[in-house]
Amino acid sequence: MLRLEKRPNPSKTWAYLAPVMAVFATMIGGGIMFAALGKDPFEAIRTIFYDPLFSEFAWYYRPQLLVKGAPLIMIAIGLSMGFRAGIWNIGAEGQYIIGAICGAGAALAVYPAQSPLIFPAMIFFGALGGFVWAMIPAILKTRFGTNEILVSLMLVYVAEQLLASMSLGMLKNPEGFGFPGSRNLQQYASAHNGELWTGTGIHMGVMFAFIAVIFAYVVLARHQMGFHIRLTGESPKAAKFAGVNPKRLVVYCLGFSGALAGMAGMFEVSGPSGQISIDFNVGYGFTAIIVAFLGRLNPIGILLAGLLMALTYIGGEIAQSSLGLPSAAIQAFQGMLLFFLLALDMLTNFKLKLTRAGSRL
């Protein structure tokens, strides 16, 4: 039988190569899946990875990589701060939804008033909504010792019910002829997160994603809080002796993560999405977990991983329309990235050892 044995000195080279190997393994695994679906695997892989960058219409798709990657990068940056300290926020999807509801709600509360202060207020309330939603697992963990993974994950389903309720009730467009969904914020000038450069689709959310990357890099490299986060993740006992306050760290990491996820939701609802609807959330909060790990919990790595994941989103959409691939196959293809990355990480840190059945471990 096989058992895992921890390597005394895991290879740092393999640790850095694992994300690249995971991408190639995903191409192979995805190709086999596409072939099983009756599609040309080489054509499918080429469409996903090549067409958005170098095809005839690449001039349109390239800026869309930033637009699609921005919410993933923002959420993943927030998640990575907690993950590095061993604080597992799995409910960013819920914080993303609540941020969108709060941001859109702040604008719709004063509709149809026009003011340059409305959009900054939406950013504030979007971040506040995500922050408050993340404080629920933070407070329950610090006061009662609950598991933040379960609490934050269960709150996603509560947030989805709130989203449906708002789409059909409080935020429903009174001039929408009975259809669910809020007013379209793209038609509300003061609340519209419009493109910064004509024809690119790039909006304020992209700028905030870059700011989040720089901020996280500075905090982790230069600030005492970043030192506490890294120390807690690498050696909890040493962190305890160094005087790190674990409760303060939980509140900081979950709060920062929730605020970024909330802002990502606000930028999306006021920009590309345009309105609060029942199917507003498309899984960015969960996909960002893949981005965070693919980027090795490093801000620069997360930036690159977010762009790579955006490439699979856009390439997947092209493959759906041109090759007839089902959307579920594209989602499975994206999920393979995390699967292969975790598998390669495990083999980096552990080795498989063949033992006799019944022998003592």
Tab-separated table of C-alpha atoms in Angstrom, residues 15 107 131 188:
chain	number	residue	atom	x	y	z
A	15	ALA	CA	7.601	24.776	-5.270
A	107	ALA	CA	-27.053	54.834	-5.159
A	131	PHE	CA	-16.446	44.175	5.829
A	188	TYR	CA	-27.673	56.311	-13.977
